[in-house]
PDB file of C-alpha atoms in Angstrom:
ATOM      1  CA  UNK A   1      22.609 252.132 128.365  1.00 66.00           C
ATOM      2  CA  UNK A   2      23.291 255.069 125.896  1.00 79.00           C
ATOM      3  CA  UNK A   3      26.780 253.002 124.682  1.00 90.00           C
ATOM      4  CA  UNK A   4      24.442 249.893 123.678  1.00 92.00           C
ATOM      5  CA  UNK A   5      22.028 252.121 122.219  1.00 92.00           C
ATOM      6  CA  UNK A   6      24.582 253.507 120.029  1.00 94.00           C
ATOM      7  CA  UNK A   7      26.636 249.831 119.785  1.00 94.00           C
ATOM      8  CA  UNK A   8      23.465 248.758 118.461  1.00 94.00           C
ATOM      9  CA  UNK A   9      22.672 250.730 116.114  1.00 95.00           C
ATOM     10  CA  UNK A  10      26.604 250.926 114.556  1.00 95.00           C
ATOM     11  CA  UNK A  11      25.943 247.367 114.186  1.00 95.00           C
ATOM     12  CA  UNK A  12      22.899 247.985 112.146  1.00 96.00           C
ATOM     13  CA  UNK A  13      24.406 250.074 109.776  1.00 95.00           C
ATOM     14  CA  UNK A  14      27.390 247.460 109.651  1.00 95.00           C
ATOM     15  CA  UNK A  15      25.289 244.557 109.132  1.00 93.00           C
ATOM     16  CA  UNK A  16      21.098 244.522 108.897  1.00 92.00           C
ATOM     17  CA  UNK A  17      18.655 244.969 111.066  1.00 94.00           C
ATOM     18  CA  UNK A  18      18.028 241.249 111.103  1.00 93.00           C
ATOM     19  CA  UNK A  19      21.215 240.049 112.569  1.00 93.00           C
ATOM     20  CA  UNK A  20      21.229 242.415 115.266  1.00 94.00           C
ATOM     21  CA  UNK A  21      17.718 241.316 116.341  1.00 95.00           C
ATOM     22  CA  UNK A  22      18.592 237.782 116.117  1.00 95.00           C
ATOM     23  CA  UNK A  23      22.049 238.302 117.937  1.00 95.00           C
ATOM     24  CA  UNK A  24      19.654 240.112 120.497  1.00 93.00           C
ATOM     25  CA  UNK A  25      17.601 237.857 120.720  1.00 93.00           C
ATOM     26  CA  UNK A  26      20.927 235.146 121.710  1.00 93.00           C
ATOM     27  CA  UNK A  27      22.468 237.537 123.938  1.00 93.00           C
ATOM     28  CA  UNK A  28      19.261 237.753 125.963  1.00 90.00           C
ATOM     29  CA  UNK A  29      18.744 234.063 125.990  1.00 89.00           C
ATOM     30  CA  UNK A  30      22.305 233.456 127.032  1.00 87.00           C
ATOM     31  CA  UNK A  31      22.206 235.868 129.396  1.00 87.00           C
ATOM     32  CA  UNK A  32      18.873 234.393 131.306  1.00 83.00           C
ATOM     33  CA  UNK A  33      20.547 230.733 131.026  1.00 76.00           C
ATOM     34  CA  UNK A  34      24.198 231.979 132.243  1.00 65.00           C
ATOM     35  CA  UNK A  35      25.064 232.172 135.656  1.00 62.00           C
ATOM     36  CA  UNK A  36      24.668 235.438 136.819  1.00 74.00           C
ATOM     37  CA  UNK A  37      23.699 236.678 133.305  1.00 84.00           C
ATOM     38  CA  UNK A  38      27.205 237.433 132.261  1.00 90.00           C
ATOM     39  CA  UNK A  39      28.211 235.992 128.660  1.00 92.00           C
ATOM     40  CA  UNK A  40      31.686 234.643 128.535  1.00 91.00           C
ATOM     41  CA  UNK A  41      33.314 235.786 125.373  1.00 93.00           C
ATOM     42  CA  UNK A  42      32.718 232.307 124.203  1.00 94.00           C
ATOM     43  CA  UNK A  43      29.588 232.247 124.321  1.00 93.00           C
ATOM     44  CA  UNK A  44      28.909 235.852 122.416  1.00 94.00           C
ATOM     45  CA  UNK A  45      31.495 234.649 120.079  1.00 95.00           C
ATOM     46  CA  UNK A  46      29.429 231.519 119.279  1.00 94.00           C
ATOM     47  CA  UNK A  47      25.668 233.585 119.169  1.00 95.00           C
ATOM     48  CA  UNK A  48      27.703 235.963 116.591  1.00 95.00           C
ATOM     49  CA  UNK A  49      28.669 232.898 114.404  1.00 95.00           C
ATOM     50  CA  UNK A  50      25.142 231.566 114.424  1.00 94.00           C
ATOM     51  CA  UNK A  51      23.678 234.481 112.835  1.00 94.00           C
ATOM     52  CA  UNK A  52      26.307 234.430 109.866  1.00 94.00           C
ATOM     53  CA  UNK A  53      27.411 237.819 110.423  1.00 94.00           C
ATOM     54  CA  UNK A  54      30.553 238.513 108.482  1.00 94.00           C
ATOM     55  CA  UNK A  55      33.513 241.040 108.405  1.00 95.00           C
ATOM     56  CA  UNK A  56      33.166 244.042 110.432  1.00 96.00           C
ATOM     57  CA  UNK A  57      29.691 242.792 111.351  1.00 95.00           C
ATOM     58  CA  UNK A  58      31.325 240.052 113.565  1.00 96.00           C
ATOM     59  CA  UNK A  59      32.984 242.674 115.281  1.00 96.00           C
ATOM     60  CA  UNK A  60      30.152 245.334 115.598  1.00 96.00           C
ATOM     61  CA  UNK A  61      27.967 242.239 117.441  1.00 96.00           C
ATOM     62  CA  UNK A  62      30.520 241.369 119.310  1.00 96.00           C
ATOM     63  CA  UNK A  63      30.707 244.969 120.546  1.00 96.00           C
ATOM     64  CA  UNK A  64      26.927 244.911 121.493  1.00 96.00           C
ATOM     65  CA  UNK A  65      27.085 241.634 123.224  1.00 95.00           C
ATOM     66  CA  UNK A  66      29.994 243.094 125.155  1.00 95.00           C
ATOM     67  CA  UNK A  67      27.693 246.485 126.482  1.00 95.00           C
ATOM     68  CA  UNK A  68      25.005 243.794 127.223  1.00 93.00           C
ATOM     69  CA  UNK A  69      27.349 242.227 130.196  1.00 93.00           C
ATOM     70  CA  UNK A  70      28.506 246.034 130.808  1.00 93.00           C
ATOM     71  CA  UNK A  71      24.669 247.065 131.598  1.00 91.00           C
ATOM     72  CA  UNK A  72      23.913 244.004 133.242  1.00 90.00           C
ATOM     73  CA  UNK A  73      26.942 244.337 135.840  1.00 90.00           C
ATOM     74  CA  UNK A  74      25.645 248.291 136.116  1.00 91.00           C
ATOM     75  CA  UNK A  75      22.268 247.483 136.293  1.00 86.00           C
ATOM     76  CA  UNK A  76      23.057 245.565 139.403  1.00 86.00           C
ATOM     77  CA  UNK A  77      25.414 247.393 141.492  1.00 88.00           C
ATOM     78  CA  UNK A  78      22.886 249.984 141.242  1.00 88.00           C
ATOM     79  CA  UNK A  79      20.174 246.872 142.234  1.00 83.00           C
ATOM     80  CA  UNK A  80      22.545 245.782 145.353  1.00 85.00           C
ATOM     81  CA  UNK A  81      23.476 249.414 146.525  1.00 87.00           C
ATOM     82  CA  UNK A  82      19.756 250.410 146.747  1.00 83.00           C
ATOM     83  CA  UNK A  83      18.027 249.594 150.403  1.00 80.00           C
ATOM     84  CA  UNK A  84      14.366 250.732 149.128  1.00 72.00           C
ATOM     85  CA  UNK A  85      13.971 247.165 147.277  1.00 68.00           C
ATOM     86  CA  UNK A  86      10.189 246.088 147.848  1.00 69.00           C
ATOM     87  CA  UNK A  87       9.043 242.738 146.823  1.00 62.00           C
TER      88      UNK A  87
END
């Protein structure tokens, strides 16, 4: 979680606040609409373009929407290794 704090926040100095929350805010939806939550690189590649991001911007966002599919497959390991899940 710590590497998309810090992804985040290289992207904000690289581009604006704005465009991270709105590439956030794709990368979430995406990720809720995906299978399995996972973005393909396609589909980070095509949130980045929507929020006009330019130059090393394009590449900071699609750093952060990379470390969102990173926590998400740590997040759940962690989820299916546990046996104290209560409902």
């Amino acid at each position: 979680m710590k590497n998309l704090n810090d992804k985040e926040w290289e992207a904000v100095a690289t581009c604006s606040l704005a465009l991270v929350k709105s590439a956030a805010a794709g990368f979430i939806s995406g990720m809720a609409a995906s299978s399995s939550g996972i973005l393909s690189v396609a589909a980070i590649k095509s949130i980045v373009e929507a929020t006009e991001a330019a130059g090393d911007g394009v590449v900071a966002l699609e750093r952060v929407g990379a470390c969102c599919n990173d926590c998400l497959l740590t997040y759940m390991d962690v989820y299916d290794s546990t046996d104290n899940m209560h409902f």
